[in-house]
Tab-separated table of C-alpha atoms in Angstrom:
chain	number	residue	atom	x	y	z
A	1066	ASP	CA	-7.493	-7.631	23.862
A	1067	ALA	CA	-8.835	-4.286	22.691
A	1068	GLY	CA	-8.109	-3.263	19.135
A	1069	VAL	CA	-7.125	0.180	17.944
A	1070	THR	CA	-9.488	2.802	19.345
A	1071	GLN	CA	-10.158	6.267	17.970
A	1072	SER	CA	-12.090	9.259	19.223
A	1073	PRO	CA	-14.320	10.942	18.455
A	1074	THR	CA	-16.262	8.765	15.981
A	1075	HIS	CA	-17.809	11.735	14.198
A	1076	LEU	CA	-16.969	15.423	14.111
A	1077	ILE	CA	-18.444	18.430	12.341
A	1078	LYS	CA	-16.357	21.594	11.985
A	1079	THR	CA	-16.485	24.747	9.922
A	1080	ARG	CA	-13.836	26.085	7.572
A	1081	GLY	CA	-10.892	27.693	9.323
A	1082	GLN	CA	-11.348	25.781	12.577
A	1083	HIS	CA	-8.865	23.431	14.184
A	1084	VAL	CA	-9.431	19.744	14.988
A	1085	THR	CA	-7.674	17.145	17.151
A	1086	LEU	CA	-8.207	13.433	16.595
A	1087	ARG	CA	-7.036	10.775	19.031
A	1088	CYS	CA	-5.842	7.193	18.708
A	1089	SER	CA	-4.890	4.445	21.144
A	1090	PRO	CA	-2.903	1.564	19.625
A	1091	ILE	CA	-3.194	-2.123	20.381
A	1092	SER	CA	-1.433	-2.950	23.641
A	1093	GLY	CA	2.223	-3.701	22.947
A	1094	HIS	CA	2.269	-1.864	19.618
A	1095	LYS	CA	4.782	0.961	19.450
A	1096	SER	CA	4.121	2.402	15.995
A	1097	VAL	CA	1.102	4.485	14.998
A	1098	SER	CA	0.279	5.615	11.475
A	1099	TRP	CA	-2.412	8.022	10.290
A	1100	TYR	CA	-4.271	7.769	6.977
A	1101	GLN	CA	-6.884	9.940	5.268
A	1102	GLN	CA	-9.621	8.227	3.271
A	1103	VAL	CA	-11.884	10.347	1.091
A	1104	LEU	CA	-15.076	8.843	-0.304
A	1105	GLY	CA	-14.474	6.324	-3.055
A	1106	GLN	CA	-10.700	6.132	-2.553
A	1107	GLY	CA	-8.244	4.000	-0.684
A	1108	PRO	CA	-6.553	5.387	2.429
A	1109	GLN	CA	-3.676	7.839	1.881
A	1110	PHE	CA	-0.688	7.882	4.229
A	1111	ILE	CA	-0.276	11.020	6.361
A	1112	PHE	CA	2.193	10.235	9.178
A	1113	GLN	CA	3.978	7.400	10.913
A	1114	TYR	CA	5.254	7.697	14.484
A	1115	TYR	CA	7.474	5.334	16.404
A	1116	GLU	CA	8.802	5.820	19.922
A	1117	LYS	CA	7.397	9.374	19.953
A	1118	GLU	CA	9.313	10.411	16.844
A	1119	GLU	CA	7.958	11.170	13.375
A	1120	ARG	CA	9.399	8.508	11.078
A	1121	GLY	CA	7.446	9.140	7.901
A	1122	ARG	CA	5.296	11.809	6.313
A	1123	GLY	CA	3.030	11.655	3.280
A	1124	ASN	CA	2.237	14.430	0.813
A	1125	PHE	CA	0.092	16.577	3.102
A	1126	PRO	CA	0.415	20.318	3.890
A	1127	ASP	CA	1.929	21.695	7.066
A	1128	ARG	CA	-1.577	22.278	8.419
A	1129	PHE	CA	-1.421	18.610	9.366
A	1130	SER	CA	0.659	17.685	12.390
A	1131	ALA	CA	0.774	14.831	14.854
A	1132	ARG	CA	2.497	13.601	17.958
A	1133	GLN	CA	2.903	10.377	19.911
A	1134	PHE	CA	2.873	10.168	23.678
A	1135	PRO	CA	4.942	7.993	26.073
A	1136	ASN	CA	2.058	5.505	26.292
A	1137	TYR	CA	2.201	5.227	22.441
A	1138	SER	CA	-1.185	6.895	21.937
A	1139	SER	CA	-1.253	9.582	19.276
A	1140	GLU	CA	-3.005	12.777	18.220
A	1141	LEU	CA	-3.528	14.131	14.727
A	1142	ASN	CA	-4.058	17.881	14.472
A	1143	VAL	CA	-5.372	19.761	11.479
A	1144	ASN	CA	-5.351	23.576	11.425
A	1145	ALA	CA	-7.254	26.005	9.210
A	1146	LEU	CA	-9.691	23.366	8.016
A	1147	LEU	CA	-10.736	23.325	4.365
A	1148	LEU	CA	-13.787	21.710	2.815
A	1149	GLY	CA	-11.466	19.198	1.163
A	1150	ASP	CA	-10.320	17.930	4.569
A	1151	SER	CA	-13.682	16.173	4.958
A	1152	ALA	CA	-12.793	12.481	5.118
A	1153	LEU	CA	-12.506	9.394	7.275
A	1154	TYR	CA	-9.279	9.613	9.293
A	1155	LEU	CA	-7.859	6.222	10.124
A	1156	CYS	CA	-5.274	5.273	12.688
A	1157	ALA	CA	-3.277	2.050	12.363
A	1158	SER	CA	-0.917	0.453	14.835
A	1159	SER	CA	1.874	-2.060	14.393
A	1160	LYS	CA	4.355	-3.707	16.720
A	1161	ARG	CA	7.463	-2.174	15.199
A	1162	LEU	CA	8.448	0.610	12.841
A	1163	ALA	CA	9.145	-1.650	9.910
A	1164	GLY	CA	10.201	-5.153	8.979
A	1165	SER	CA	8.540	-8.376	7.910
A	1166	SER	CA	5.475	-9.732	9.702
A	1167	ASN	CA	4.703	-6.247	10.987
A	1168	GLU	CA	1.091	-5.905	9.930
A	1169	GLN	CA	-0.810	-2.670	10.461
A	1170	PHE	CA	-4.192	-2.959	12.183
A	1171	PHE	CA	-6.731	-0.199	11.739
A	1172	GLY	CA	-9.146	1.504	14.069
A	1173	PRO	CA	-12.750	2.356	13.155
A	1174	GLY	CA	-11.823	5.866	12.074
A	1175	THR	CA	-13.064	9.385	12.793
A	1176	ARG	CA	-15.482	10.814	10.246
A	1177	LEU	CA	-14.678	14.530	9.857
A	1178	THR	CA	-17.118	16.797	8.048
A	1179	VAL	CA	-16.051	20.370	7.284
A	1180	LEU	CA	-18.880	22.778	6.438
B	1368	GLY	CA	-0.887	10.431	-3.822
B	1369	GLN	CA	0.346	7.114	-5.169
B	1370	GLN	CA	-2.256	4.359	-5.491
B	1371	LEU	CA	-2.154	0.850	-6.823
B	1372	ASN	CA	-4.228	-0.286	-9.826
B	1373	GLN	CA	-6.985	-2.510	-8.511
B	1374	SER	CA	-9.579	-4.290	-10.653
B	1375	PRO	CA	-12.383	-4.745	-11.114
B	1376	GLN	CA	-13.678	-1.513	-9.609
B	1377	SER	CA	-16.940	-3.208	-8.679
B	1378	MET	CA	-18.654	-6.531	-9.140
B	1379	PHE	CA	-21.878	-8.241	-8.315
B	1380	ILE	CA	-21.935	-11.652	-6.735
B	1381	GLN	CA	-24.521	-14.341	-6.345
B	1382	GLU	CA	-24.267	-16.535	-3.297
B	1383	GLY	CA	-22.061	-19.537	-4.025
B	1384	GLU	CA	-20.061	-17.914	-6.820
B	1385	ASP	CA	-16.273	-17.622	-6.796
B	1386	VAL	CA	-14.801	-14.105	-6.942
B	1387	SER	CA	-11.418	-12.888	-8.207
B	1388	MET	CA	-9.786	-9.479	-7.975
B	1389	ASN	CA	-6.256	-8.281	-8.571
B	1390	CYS	CA	-3.869	-5.462	-7.928
B	1391	THR	CA	-0.894	-4.210	-9.938
B	1392	SER	CA	1.854	-1.698	-9.358
B	1393	SER	CA	4.561	-0.042	-11.434
B	1394	SER	CA	7.001	-0.545	-8.570
B	1395	ILE	CA	7.885	-3.589	-6.482
B	1396	PHE	CA	6.801	-4.279	-2.938
B	1397	ASN	CA	8.157	-6.738	-0.406
B	1398	THR	CA	4.804	-7.180	1.342
B	1399	TRP	CA	1.271	-7.327	-0.036
B	1400	LEU	CA	-1.807	-7.143	2.174
B	1401	TRP	CA	-5.521	-7.487	1.551
B	1402	TYR	CA	-8.098	-5.649	3.691
B	1403	LYS	CA	-11.908	-5.608	3.755
B	1404	GLN	CA	-13.822	-2.495	4.758
B	1405	ASP	CA	-17.500	-2.361	5.684
B	1406	PRO	CA	-19.419	0.936	5.567
B	1407	GLY	CA	-18.472	3.317	8.374
B	1408	GLU	CA	-15.696	1.074	9.676
B	1409	GLY	CA	-11.950	0.783	9.378
B	1410	PRO	CA	-10.237	-1.754	7.107
B	1411	VAL	CA	-9.861	-5.258	8.552
B	1412	LEU	CA	-6.774	-7.288	7.620
B	1413	LEU	CA	-7.618	-10.478	5.714
B	1414	ILE	CA	-4.321	-11.838	4.413
B	1415	ALA	CA	-0.656	-10.772	4.498
B	1416	LEU	CA	1.920	-12.011	1.947
B	1417	TYR	CA	5.664	-11.732	2.475
B	1418	LYS	CA	7.437	-13.664	-0.296
B	1419	ALA	CA	7.256	-13.468	-4.077
B	1420	GLY	CA	5.232	-16.430	-5.357
B	1421	GLU	CA	3.688	-17.077	-1.937
B	1422	LEU	CA	0.143	-18.476	-1.937
B	1423	THR	CA	-1.746	-18.052	1.350
B	1424	SER	CA	-5.246	-19.052	2.400
B	1425	ASN	CA	-7.541	-17.815	5.141
B	1426	GLY	CA	-10.708	-19.896	5.107
B	1427	ARG	CA	-12.466	-19.306	1.780
B	1428	LEU	CA	-9.961	-16.585	0.861
B	1429	THR	CA	-6.781	-17.267	-1.109
B	1430	ALA	CA	-4.219	-14.652	-2.098
B	1431	GLN	CA	-0.969	-14.779	-4.048
B	1432	PHE	CA	2.094	-12.543	-4.107
B	1433	GLY	CA	3.095	-12.163	-7.763
B	1434	ILE	CA	6.478	-13.487	-8.829
B	1435	THR	CA	7.490	-10.078	-10.191
B	1436	ARG	CA	6.595	-8.495	-6.808
B	1437	LYS	CA	4.452	-5.995	-8.732
B	1438	ASP	CA	1.087	-7.702	-8.410
B	1439	SER	CA	-1.206	-9.748	-6.210
B	1440	PHE	CA	-4.604	-11.388	-6.506
B	1441	LEU	CA	-7.348	-12.359	-4.087
B	1442	ASN	CA	-9.876	-15.148	-4.650
B	1443	ILE	CA	-13.010	-15.747	-2.618
B	1444	SER	CA	-14.588	-19.159	-3.054
B	1445	ALA	CA	-18.275	-19.980	-2.573
B	1446	SER	CA	-19.230	-16.389	-1.705
B	1447	ILE	CA	-21.792	-15.692	1.016
B	1448	PRO	CA	-23.816	-12.504	1.685
B	1449	SER	CA	-21.430	-11.269	4.394
B	1450	ASP	CA	-18.642	-11.093	1.788
B	1451	VAL	CA	-20.255	-7.861	0.568
B	1452	GLY	CA	-18.024	-4.858	1.181
B	1453	ILE	CA	-14.999	-3.074	-0.266
B	1454	TYR	CA	-11.740	-4.982	-0.653
B	1455	PHE	CA	-8.435	-3.093	-0.719
B	1456	CYS	CA	-5.011	-4.291	-1.667
B	1457	ALA	CA	-2.035	-2.574	-0.070
B	1458	GLY	CA	1.668	-2.723	-0.796
B	1459	LEU	CA	4.372	-2.177	1.766
B	1460	ASN	CA	8.097	-1.677	1.485
B	1461	TYR	CA	9.607	-2.157	4.867
B	1462	GLY	CA	13.169	-1.614	5.844
B	1463	GLY	CA	14.972	1.632	6.292
B	1464	SER	CA	13.283	4.074	8.581
B	1465	GLN	CA	9.611	3.656	7.801
B	1466	GLY	CA	6.917	1.370	6.539
B	1467	ASN	CA	3.806	3.026	5.152
B	1468	LEU	CA	1.077	1.292	3.161
B	1469	ILE	CA	0.163	2.201	-0.420
B	1470	PHE	CA	-3.456	1.293	-1.162
B	1471	GLY	CA	-5.500	0.500	-4.250
B	1472	LYS	CA	-8.817	2.238	-4.905
B	1473	GLY	CA	-10.784	-0.817	-3.838
B	1474	THR	CA	-13.090	-3.432	-5.353
B	1475	LYS	CA	-16.696	-3.091	-4.255
B	1476	LEU	CA	-18.575	-6.384	-3.912
B	1477	SER	CA	-22.357	-6.172	-4.046
B	1478	VAL	CA	-25.130	-8.745	-4.182
B	1479	LYS	CA	-26.801	-9.337	-7.537
B	1480	PRO	CA	-30.319	-7.920	-7.557
């Protein structure tokens, strides 16, 4: 079975632009979470979606938004890009929203560089 | 954002050596997970722990969920070159309406020159 897939793998944008990142979860997984990982740090939680609804949000500005589609794939959107948004953006999927034995599996990430 | 305290920050290994790393938190978790991340890739799940005091193995890897629910450790026995990478601990509190992971800053394993 395919794992979590993300596109694109790399992206270069300039300050002020908008970006859309995409994620397809593992087949059968209904929850998608987004994380931002800057160099030298662990991933930081941005959003969690389940059944097309936002179910959790980390400490990120309103420039960050996301949505989940009926097929459980997801998009992360970032508006008015800043240099500090340069990071690896990771998508993780899990079977359910929460609960025991509900591990999150990560995709390879999208490397975003803002110039 | 919140991060767990993970140590050591980095370490050098020689093939065949045993490796230990740990993770502590000021708050309790009901799940601890350990991931490994290679350069340019996403984290790969190594071990998941669900009960305080639980000791779980995955091949040469052994991890324990601390009895206080505020810490966990990971041991790697008889290290090999492919063990090189960055290891992250992550805590999870499930239940309620969400379940997001809180990560440590990582332990970087390198080969001794």
